[in-house]
mmCIF file of C-alpha atoms and ligand atoms in Angstrom:
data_model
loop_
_atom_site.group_PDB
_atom_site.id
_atom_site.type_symbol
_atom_site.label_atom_id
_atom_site.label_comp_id
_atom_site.label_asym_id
_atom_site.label_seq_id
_atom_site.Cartn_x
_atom_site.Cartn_y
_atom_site.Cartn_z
ATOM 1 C CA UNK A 22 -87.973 -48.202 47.605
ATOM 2 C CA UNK A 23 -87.420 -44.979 49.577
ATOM 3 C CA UNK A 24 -89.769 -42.134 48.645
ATOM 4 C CA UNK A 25 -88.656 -39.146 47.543
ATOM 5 C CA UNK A 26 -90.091 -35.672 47.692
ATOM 6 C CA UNK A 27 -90.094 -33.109 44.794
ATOM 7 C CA UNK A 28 -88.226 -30.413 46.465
ATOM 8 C CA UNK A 29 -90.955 -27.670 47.241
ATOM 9 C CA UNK A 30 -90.499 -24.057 45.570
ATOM 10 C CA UNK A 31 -92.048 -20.906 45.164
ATOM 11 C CA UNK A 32 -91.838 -20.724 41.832
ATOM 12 C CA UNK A 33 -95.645 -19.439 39.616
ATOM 13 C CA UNK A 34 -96.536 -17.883 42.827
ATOM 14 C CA UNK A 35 -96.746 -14.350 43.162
ATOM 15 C CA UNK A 36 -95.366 -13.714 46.419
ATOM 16 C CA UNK A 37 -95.959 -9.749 46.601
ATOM 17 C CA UNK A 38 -99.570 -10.475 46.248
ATOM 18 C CA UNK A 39 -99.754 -13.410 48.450
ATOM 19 C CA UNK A 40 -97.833 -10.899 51.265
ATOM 20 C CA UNK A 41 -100.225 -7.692 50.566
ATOM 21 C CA UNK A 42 -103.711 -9.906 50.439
ATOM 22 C CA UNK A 43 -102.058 -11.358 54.375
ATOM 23 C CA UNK A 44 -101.775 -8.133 55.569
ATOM 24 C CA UNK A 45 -104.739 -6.697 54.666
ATOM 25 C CA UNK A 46 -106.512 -9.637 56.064
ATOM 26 C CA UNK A 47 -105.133 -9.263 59.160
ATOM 27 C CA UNK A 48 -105.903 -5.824 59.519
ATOM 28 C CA UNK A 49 -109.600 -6.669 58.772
ATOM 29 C CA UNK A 50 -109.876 -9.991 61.087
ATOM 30 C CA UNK A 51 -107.198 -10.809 63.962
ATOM 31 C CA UNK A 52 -108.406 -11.918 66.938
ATOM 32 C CA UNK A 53 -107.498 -9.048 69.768
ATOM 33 C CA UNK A 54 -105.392 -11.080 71.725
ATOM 34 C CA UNK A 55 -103.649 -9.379 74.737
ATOM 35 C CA UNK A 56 -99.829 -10.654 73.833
ATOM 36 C CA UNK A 57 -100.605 -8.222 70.342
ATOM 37 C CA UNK A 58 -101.607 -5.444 72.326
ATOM 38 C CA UNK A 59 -98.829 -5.188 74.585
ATOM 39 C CA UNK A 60 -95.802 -6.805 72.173
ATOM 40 C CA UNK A 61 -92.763 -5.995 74.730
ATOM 41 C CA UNK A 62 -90.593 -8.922 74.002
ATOM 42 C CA UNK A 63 -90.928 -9.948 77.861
ATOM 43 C CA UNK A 64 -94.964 -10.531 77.365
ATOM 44 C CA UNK A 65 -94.027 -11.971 73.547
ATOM 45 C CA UNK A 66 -91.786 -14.560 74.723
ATOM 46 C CA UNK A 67 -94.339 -15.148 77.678
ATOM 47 C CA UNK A 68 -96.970 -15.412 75.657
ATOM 48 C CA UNK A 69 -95.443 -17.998 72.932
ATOM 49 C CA UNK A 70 -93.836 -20.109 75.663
ATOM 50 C CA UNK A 71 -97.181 -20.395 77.258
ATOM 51 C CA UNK A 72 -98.800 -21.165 73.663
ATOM 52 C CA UNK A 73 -96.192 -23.797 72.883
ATOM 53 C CA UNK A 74 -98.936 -27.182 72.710
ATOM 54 C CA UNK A 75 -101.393 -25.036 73.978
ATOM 55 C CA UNK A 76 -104.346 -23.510 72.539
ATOM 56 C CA UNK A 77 -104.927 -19.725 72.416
ATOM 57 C CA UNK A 78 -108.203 -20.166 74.491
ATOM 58 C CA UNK A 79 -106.672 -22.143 77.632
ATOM 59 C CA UNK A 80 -103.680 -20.205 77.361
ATOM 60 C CA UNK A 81 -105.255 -17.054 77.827
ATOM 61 C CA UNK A 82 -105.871 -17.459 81.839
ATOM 62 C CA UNK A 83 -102.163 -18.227 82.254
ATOM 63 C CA UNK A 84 -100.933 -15.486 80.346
ATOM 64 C CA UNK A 85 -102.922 -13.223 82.601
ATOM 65 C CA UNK A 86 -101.894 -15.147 85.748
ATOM 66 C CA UNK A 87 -98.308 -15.025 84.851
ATOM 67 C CA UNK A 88 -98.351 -11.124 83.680
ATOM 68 C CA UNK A 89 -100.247 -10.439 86.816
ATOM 69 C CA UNK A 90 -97.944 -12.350 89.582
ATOM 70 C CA UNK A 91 -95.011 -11.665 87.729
ATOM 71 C CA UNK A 92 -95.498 -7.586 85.524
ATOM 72 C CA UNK A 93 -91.733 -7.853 84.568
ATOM 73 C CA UNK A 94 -88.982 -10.172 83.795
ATOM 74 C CA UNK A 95 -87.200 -9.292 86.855
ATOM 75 C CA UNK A 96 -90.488 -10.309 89.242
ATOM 76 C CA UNK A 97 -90.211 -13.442 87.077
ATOM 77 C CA UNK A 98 -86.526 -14.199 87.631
ATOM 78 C CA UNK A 99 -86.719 -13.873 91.576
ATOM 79 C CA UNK A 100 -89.400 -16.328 91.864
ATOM 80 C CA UNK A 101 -89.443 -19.987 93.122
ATOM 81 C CA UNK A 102 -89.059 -22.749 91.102
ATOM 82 C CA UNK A 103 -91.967 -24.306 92.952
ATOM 83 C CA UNK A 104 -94.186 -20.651 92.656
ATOM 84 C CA UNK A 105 -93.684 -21.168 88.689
ATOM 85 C CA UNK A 106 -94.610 -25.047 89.054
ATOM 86 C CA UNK A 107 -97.727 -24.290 90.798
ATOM 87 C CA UNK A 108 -98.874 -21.314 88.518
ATOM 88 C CA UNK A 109 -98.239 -23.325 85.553
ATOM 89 C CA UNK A 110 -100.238 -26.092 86.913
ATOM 90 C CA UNK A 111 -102.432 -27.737 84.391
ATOM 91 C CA UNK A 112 -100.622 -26.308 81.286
ATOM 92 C CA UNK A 113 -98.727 -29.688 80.848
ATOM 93 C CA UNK A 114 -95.157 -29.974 79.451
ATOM 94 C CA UNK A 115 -93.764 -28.461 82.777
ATOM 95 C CA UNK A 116 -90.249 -28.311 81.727
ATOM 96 C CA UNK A 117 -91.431 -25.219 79.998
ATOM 97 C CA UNK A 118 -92.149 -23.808 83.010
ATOM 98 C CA UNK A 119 -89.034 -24.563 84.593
ATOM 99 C CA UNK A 120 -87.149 -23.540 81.120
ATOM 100 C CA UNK A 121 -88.906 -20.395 81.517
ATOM 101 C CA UNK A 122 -87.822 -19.328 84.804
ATOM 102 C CA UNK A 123 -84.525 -20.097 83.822
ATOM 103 C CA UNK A 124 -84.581 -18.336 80.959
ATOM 104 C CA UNK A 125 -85.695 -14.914 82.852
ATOM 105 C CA UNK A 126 -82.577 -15.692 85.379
ATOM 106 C CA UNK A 127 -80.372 -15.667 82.311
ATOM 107 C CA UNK A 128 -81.544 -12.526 80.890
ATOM 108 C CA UNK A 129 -81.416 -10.612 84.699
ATOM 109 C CA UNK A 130 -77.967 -11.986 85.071
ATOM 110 C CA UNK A 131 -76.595 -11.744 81.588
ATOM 111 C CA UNK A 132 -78.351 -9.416 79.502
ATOM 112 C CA UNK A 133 -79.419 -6.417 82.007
ATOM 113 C CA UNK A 134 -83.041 -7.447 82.558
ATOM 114 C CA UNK A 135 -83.526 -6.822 78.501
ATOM 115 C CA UNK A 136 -85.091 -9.548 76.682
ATOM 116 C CA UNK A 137 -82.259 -10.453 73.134
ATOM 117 C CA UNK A 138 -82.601 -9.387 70.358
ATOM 118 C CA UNK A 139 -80.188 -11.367 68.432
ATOM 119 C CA UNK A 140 -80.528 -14.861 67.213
ATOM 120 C CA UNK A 141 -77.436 -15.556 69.320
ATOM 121 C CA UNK A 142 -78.390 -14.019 72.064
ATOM 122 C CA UNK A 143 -82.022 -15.966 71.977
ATOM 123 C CA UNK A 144 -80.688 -19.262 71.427
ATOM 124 C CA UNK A 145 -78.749 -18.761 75.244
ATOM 125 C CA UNK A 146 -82.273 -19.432 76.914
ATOM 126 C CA UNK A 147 -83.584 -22.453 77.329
ATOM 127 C CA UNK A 148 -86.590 -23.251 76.316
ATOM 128 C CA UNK A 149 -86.424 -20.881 73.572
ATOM 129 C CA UNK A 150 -86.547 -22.751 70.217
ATOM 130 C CA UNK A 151 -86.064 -21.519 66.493
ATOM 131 C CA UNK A 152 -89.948 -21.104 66.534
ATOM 132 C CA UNK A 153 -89.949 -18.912 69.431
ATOM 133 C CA UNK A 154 -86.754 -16.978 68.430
ATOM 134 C CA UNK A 155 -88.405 -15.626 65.405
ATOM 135 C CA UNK A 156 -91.718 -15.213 67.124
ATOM 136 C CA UNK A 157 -89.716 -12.781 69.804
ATOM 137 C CA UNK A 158 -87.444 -11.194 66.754
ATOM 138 C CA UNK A 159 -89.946 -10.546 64.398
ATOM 139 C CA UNK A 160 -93.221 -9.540 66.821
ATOM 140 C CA UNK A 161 -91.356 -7.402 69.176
ATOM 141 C CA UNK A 162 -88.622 -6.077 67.557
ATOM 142 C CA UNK A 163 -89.901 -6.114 64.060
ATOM 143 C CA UNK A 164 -86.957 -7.806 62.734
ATOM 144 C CA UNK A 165 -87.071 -9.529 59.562
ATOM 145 C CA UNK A 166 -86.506 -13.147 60.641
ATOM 146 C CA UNK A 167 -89.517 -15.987 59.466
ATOM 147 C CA UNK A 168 -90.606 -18.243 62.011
ATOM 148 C CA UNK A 169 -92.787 -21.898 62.012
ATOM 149 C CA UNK A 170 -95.076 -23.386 64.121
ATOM 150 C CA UNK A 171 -98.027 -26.209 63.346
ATOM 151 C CA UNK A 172 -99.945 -23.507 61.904
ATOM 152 C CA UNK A 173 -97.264 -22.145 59.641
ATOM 153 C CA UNK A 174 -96.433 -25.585 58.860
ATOM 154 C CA UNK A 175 -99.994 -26.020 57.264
ATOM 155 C CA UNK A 176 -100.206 -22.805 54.912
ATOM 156 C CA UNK A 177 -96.791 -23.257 53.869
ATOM 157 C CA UNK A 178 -97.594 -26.735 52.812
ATOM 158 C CA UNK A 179 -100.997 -26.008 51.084
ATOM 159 C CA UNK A 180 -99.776 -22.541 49.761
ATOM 160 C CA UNK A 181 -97.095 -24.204 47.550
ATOM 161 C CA UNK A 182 -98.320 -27.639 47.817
ATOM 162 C CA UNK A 183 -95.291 -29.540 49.811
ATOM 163 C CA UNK A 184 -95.535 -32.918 50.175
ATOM 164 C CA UNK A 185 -92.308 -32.870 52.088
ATOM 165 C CA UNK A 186 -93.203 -33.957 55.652
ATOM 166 C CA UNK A 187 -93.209 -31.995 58.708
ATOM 167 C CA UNK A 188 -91.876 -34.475 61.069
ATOM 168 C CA UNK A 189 -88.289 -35.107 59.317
ATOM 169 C CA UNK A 190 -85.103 -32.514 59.260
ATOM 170 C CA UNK A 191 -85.359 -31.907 55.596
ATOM 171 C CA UNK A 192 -88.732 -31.262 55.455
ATOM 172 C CA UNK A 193 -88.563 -28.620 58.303
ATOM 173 C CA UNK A 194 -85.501 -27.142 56.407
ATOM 174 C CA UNK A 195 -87.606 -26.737 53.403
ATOM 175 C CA UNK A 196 -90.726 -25.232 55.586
ATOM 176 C CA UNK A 197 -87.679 -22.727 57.021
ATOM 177 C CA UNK A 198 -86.562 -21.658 53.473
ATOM 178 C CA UNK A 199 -90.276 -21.345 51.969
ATOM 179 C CA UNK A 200 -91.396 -19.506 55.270
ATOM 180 C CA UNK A 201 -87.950 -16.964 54.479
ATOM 181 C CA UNK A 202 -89.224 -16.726 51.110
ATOM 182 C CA UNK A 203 -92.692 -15.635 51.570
ATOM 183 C CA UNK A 204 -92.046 -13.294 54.039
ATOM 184 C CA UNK A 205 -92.273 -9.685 53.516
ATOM 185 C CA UNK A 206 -89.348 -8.038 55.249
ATOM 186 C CA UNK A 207 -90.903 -4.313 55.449
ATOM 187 C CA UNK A 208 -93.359 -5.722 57.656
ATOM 188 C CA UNK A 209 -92.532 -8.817 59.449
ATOM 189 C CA UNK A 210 -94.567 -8.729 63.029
ATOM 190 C CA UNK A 211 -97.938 -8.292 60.756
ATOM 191 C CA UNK A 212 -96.358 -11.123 58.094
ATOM 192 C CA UNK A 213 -95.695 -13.783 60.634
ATOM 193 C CA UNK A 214 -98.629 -13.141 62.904
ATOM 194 C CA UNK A 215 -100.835 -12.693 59.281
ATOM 195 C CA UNK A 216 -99.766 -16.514 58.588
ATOM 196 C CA UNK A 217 -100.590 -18.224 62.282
ATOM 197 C CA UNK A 218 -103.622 -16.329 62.029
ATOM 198 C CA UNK A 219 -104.671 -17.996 59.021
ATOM 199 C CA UNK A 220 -103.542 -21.067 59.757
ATOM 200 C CA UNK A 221 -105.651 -20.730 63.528
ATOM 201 C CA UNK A 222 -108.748 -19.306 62.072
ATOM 202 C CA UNK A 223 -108.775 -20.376 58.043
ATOM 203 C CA UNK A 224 -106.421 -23.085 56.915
ATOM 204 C CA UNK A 225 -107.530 -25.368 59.982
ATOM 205 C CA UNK A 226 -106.217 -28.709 59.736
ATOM 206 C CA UNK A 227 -109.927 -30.256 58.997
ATOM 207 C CA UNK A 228 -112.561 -28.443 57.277
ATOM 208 C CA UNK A 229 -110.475 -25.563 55.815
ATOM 209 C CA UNK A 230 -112.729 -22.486 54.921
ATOM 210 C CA UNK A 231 -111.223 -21.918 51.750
ATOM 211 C CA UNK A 232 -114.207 -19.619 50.638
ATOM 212 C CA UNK A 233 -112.858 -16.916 53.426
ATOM 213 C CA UNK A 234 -109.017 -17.353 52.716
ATOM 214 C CA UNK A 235 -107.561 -14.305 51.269
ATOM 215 C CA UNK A 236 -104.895 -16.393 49.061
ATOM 216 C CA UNK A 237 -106.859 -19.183 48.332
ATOM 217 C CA UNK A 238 -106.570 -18.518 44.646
ATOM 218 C CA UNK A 239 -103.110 -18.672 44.836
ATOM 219 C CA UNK A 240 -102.931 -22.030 47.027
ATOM 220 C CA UNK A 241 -101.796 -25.212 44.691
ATOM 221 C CA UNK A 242 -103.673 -27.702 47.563
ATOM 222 C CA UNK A 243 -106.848 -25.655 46.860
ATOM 223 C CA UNK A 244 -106.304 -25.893 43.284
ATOM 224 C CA UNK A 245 -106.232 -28.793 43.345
ATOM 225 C CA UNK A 246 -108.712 -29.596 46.018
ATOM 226 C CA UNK A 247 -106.120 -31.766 48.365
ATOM 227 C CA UNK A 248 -105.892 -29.227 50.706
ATOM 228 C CA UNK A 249 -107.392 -31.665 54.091
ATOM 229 C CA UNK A 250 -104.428 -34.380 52.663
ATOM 230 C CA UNK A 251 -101.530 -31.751 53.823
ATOM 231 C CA UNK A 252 -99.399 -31.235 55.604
ATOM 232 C CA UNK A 253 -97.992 -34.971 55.429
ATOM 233 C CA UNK A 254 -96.329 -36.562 58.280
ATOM 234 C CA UNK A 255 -94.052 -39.489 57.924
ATOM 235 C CA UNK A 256 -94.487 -41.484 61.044
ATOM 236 C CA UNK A 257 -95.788 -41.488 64.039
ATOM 237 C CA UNK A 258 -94.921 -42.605 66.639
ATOM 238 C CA UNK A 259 -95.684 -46.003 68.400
ATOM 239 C CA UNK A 260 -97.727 -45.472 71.524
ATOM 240 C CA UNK A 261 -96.401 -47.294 74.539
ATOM 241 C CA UNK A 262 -98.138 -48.015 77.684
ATOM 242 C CA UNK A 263 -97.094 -46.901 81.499
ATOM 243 C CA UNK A 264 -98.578 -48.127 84.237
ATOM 244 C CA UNK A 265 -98.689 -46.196 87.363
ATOM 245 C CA UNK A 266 -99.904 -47.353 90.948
ATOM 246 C CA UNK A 267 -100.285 -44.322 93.567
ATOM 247 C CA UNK A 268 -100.453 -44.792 96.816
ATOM 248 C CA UNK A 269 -102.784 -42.273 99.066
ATOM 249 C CA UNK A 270 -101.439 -43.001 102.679
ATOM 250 C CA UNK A 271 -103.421 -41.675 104.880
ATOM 251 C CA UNK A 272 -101.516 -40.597 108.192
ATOM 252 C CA UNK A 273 -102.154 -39.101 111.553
ATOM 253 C CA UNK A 274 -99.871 -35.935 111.635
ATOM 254 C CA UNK A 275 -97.600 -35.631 114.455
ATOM 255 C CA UNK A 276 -99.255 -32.898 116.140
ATOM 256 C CA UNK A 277 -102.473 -33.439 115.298
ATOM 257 C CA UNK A 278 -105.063 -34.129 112.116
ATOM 258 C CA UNK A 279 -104.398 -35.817 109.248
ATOM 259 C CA UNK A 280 -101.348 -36.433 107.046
ATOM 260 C CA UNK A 281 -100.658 -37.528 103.801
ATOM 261 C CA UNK A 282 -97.190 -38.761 102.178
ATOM 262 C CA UNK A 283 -95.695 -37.031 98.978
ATOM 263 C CA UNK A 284 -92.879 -36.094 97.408
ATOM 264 C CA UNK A 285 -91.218 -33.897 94.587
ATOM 265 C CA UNK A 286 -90.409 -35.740 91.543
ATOM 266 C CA UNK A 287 -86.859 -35.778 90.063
ATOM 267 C CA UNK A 288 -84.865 -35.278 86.926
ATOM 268 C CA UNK A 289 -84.674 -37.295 84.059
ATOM 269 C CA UNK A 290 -88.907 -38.595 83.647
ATOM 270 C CA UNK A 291 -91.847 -36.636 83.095
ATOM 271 C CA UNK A 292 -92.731 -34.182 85.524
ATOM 272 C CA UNK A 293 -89.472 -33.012 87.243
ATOM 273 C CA UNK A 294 -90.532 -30.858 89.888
ATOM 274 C CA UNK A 295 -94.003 -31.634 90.710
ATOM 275 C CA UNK A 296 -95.208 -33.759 93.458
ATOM 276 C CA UNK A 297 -96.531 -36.873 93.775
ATOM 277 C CA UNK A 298 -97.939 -39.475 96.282
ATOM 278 C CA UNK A 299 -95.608 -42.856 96.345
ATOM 279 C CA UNK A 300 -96.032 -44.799 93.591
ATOM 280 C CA UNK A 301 -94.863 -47.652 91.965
ATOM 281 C CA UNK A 302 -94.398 -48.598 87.901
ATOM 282 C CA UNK A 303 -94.728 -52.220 87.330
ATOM 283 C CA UNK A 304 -94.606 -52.318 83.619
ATOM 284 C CA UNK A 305 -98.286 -54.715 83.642
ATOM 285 C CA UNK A 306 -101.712 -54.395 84.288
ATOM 286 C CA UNK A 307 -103.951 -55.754 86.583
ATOM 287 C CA UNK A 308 -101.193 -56.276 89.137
ATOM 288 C CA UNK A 309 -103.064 -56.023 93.162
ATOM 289 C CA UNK A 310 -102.658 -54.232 96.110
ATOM 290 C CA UNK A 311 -101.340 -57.414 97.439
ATOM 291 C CA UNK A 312 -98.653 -57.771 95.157
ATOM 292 C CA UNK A 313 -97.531 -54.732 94.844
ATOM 293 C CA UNK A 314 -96.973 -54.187 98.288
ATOM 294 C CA UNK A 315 -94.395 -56.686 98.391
ATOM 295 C CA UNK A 316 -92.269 -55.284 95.677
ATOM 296 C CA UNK A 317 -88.877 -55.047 96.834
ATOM 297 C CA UNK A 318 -89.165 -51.066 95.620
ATOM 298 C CA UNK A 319 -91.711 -50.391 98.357
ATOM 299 C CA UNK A 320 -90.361 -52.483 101.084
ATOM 300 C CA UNK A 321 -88.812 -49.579 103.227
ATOM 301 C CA UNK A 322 -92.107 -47.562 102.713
ATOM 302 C CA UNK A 323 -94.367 -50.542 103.496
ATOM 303 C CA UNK A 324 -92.832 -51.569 106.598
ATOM 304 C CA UNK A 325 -92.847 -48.335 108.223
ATOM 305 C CA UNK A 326 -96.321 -48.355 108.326
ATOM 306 C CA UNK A 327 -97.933 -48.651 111.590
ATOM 307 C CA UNK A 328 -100.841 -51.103 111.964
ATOM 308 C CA UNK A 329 -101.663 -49.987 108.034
ATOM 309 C CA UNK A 330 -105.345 -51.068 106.310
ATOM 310 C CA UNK A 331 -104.323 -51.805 102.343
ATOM 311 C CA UNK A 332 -107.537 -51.087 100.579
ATOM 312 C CA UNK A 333 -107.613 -53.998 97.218
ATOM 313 C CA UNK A 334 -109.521 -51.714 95.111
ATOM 314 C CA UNK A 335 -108.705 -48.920 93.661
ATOM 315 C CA UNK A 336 -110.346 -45.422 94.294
ATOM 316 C CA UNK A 337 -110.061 -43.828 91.445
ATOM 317 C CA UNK A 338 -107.989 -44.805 87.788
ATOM 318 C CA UNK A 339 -107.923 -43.055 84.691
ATOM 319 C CA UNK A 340 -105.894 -42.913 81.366
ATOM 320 C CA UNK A 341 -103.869 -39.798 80.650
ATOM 321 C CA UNK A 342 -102.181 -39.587 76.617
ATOM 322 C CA UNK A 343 -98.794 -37.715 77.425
ATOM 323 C CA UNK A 344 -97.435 -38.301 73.725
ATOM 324 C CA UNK A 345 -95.717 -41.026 72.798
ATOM 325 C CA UNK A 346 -97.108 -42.524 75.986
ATOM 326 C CA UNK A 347 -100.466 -43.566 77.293
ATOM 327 C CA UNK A 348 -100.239 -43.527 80.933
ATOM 328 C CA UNK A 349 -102.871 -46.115 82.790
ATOM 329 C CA UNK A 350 -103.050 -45.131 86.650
ATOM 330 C CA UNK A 351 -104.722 -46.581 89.689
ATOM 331 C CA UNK A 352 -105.058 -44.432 93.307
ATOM 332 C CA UNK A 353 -104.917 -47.173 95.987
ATOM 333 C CA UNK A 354 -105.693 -45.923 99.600
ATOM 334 C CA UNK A 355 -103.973 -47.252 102.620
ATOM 335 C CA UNK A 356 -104.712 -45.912 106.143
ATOM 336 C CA UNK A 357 -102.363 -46.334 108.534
ATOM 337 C CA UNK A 358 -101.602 -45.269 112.349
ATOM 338 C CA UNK A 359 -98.283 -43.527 112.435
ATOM 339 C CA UNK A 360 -94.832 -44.114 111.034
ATOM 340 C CA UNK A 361 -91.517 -46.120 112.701
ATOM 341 C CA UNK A 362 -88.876 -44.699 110.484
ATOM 342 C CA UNK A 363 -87.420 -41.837 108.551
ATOM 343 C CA UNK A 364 -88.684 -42.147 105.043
ATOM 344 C CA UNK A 365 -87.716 -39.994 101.684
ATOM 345 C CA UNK A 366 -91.180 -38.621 101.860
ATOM 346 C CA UNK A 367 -92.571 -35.584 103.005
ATOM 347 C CA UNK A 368 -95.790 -36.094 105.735
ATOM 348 C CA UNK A 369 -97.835 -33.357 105.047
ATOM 349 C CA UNK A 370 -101.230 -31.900 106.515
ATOM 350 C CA UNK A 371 -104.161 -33.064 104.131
ATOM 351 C CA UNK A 372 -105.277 -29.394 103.933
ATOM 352 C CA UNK A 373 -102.680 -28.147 102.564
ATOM 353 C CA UNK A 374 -102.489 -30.363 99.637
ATOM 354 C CA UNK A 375 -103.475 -28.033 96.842
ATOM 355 C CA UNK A 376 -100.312 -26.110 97.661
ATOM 356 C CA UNK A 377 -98.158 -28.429 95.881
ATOM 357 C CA UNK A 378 -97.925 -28.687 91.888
ATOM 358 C CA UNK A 379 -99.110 -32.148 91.197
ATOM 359 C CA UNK A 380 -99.535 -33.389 87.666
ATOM 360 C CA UNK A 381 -103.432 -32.924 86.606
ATOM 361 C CA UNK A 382 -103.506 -37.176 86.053
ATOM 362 C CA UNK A 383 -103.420 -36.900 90.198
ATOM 363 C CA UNK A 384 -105.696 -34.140 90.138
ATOM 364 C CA UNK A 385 -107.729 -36.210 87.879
ATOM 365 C CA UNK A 386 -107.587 -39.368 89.883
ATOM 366 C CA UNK A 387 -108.583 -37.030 93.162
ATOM 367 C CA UNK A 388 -111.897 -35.638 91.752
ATOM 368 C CA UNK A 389 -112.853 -39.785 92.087
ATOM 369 C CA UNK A 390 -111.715 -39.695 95.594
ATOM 370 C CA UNK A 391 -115.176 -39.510 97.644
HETATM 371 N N1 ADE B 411 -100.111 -19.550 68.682
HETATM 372 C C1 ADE B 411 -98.818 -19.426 68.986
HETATM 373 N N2 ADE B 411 -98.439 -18.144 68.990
HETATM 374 C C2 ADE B 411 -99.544 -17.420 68.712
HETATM 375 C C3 ADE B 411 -99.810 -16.048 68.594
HETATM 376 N N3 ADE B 411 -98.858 -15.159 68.796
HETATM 377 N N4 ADE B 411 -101.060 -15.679 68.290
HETATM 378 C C4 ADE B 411 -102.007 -16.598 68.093
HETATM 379 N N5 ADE B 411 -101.819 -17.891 68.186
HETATM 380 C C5 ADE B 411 -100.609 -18.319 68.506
#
């Protein structure tokens, strides 16, 4: 039989005290972060599109990188795609990135170089969700609009005790509706900031200090000690495997020194944008050197070689979780003495290397390299 949530509800809580007890609290013990300090909507939505995945602490550097290459939203909209790419390197999730370059094009071209500040106007950028919206609405404009994130998720659910799930559309509705409930529309950058702030530095997800937490006596988890059992989630999801042979080719250059082959990845997979040595995805592990150099896939690549030198063992592997993936990779090197054809890769001079965005599972794979 289907389970079936009681619907959540505010109701017995007293919401004027649970908003006044936040706000002092966050008076007395917010983290100085430097997105609060300076809360022009251009740093806000920097900051939160930066944060989305990503913890405060490793976000911090690329914050300051990004504020420092690019101080306004114009700087940001005239850069390169691959600029962006390469200063975002490491964050993961690099359509944001991309979504956020795009996004500061948009607001040069359509809305004069000045950040929305309308729902409608928000939801015109891409890569700027309902979370985001309310985070640029509410911290720097002050408008009264709520806004969730995994954090808010986690009060919300312990505050009133919701076992509606996170992960499905009517439990985020219900999240939505409690979040617009609770908050306290004469103060709404404090409110919303109050609740992540809790839910970052008090209502963690293990080990909850409930002893510190303004509104614990107020919180029906607390009360009735299940607070480490929510927020539920229905499902998760099924982890596949992806297995993914690189290829180092090592190259004389055409003038002179060494060359190696990469190119830019394309739409549609992981990692548009960033570049990558050839590689092949055969769906199985174990497969050799041997083998996979006579996949019809790398034919063109393989025969162009001159005189090459296929190494069989690997030089470096690793395992990389990029959810709902696991990713297994393998860095093969082949050495080879020049190329007979034109091939769709780039042949470029092993110094320069680090100027090119790769994903960090390469960058992981070349710290083995000796
Ligand atoms: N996580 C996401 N947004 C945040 C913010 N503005 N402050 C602290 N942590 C956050």
């Amino acid at each position: 039989m289907k389970k079936t949530h009681p619907t959540p509800s505010t109701e017995g809580i007293d919401l004027r005290d649970v908003q006044r007890r936040l706000g002092s609290w966050y008076d007395e013990h917010a983290r100085a972060l430097p997105w609060r300090e300076d809360v022009s909507a251009y740093h806000v939505m920097l900051s939160e599109i930066i944060l989305q995945q990503t913890r405060v602490d490793q976000g911090m550097a690329y914050y300051h990188r990004f504020t420092e290459r690019f101080p306004t939203v114009q700087d940001l909209a005239a850069a390169s795609e691959d600029e962006v790419l390469l200063l975002w390197q490491g964050l993961g999730y690099y359509s944001r990135g991309r979504n956020l370059l795009r996004a500061a094009q948009i607001i040069v071209s359509d809305f004069g170089g000045e950040i929305p500040h309308t729902p409608e106007g928000l939801s015109r950028l891409p890569g700027v969700g309902p979370y985001t919206r309310g985070a640029i609405l509410s911290f720097a404009y002050n408008l009264p609009y709520p806004t969730v994130d995994g954090n808010v998720y986690r009060v919300l659910s312990r505050l009133f005790g919701s076992t509606e799930p996170i992960d499905t559309t009517r439990g985020v509705r219900s999240y939505w509706d409690l979040a617009e409930a609770l908050l306290d529309k004469a103060h709404p950058s404090r409110h919303n900031q109050a609740v992540i702030e809790l839910g970052a530095l008090c209502c963690t997800p293990r080990r909850p200090h409930c002893d510190a937490c303004p509104i614990a006596m107020h919180c029906l988890a607390h009360r009735a000690g299940i607070e480490e059992q929510l927020p539920i989630k229905q499902g998760k999801t099924k982890v596949l495997p992806r297995h993914m042979d690189y290829f180092l080719i090592r190259l004389p250059l055409a003038s002179e020194g060494e060359g190696l082959l990469i190119r830019r990845r394309g739409a549609g997979d992981i990692w548009q944008g960033l570049y990558e040595f050839p590689l092949i995805e055969t769906g199985e592990t174990g497969v050799t050197v041997e083998e996979l150099t006579k996949l019809p896939a790398f034919g063109d690549l393989i025969a162009a070689l001159e005189r090459p030198t296929f190494h069989p063992t690997p030089i470096a592997q690793c395992s990389h979780k990029l959810s709902p993936r696991a990713i297994y990779a393998r860095l093969f090197l082949i050495e080879a003495e020049g190329l007979s054809a034109e091939l769709p890769y780039q042949h470029i001079p092993s110094t320069e290397r680090s100027s090119y965005a790769f994903p960090v599972l390469i960058e992981r794979l070349l710290e083995q390299v000796p």
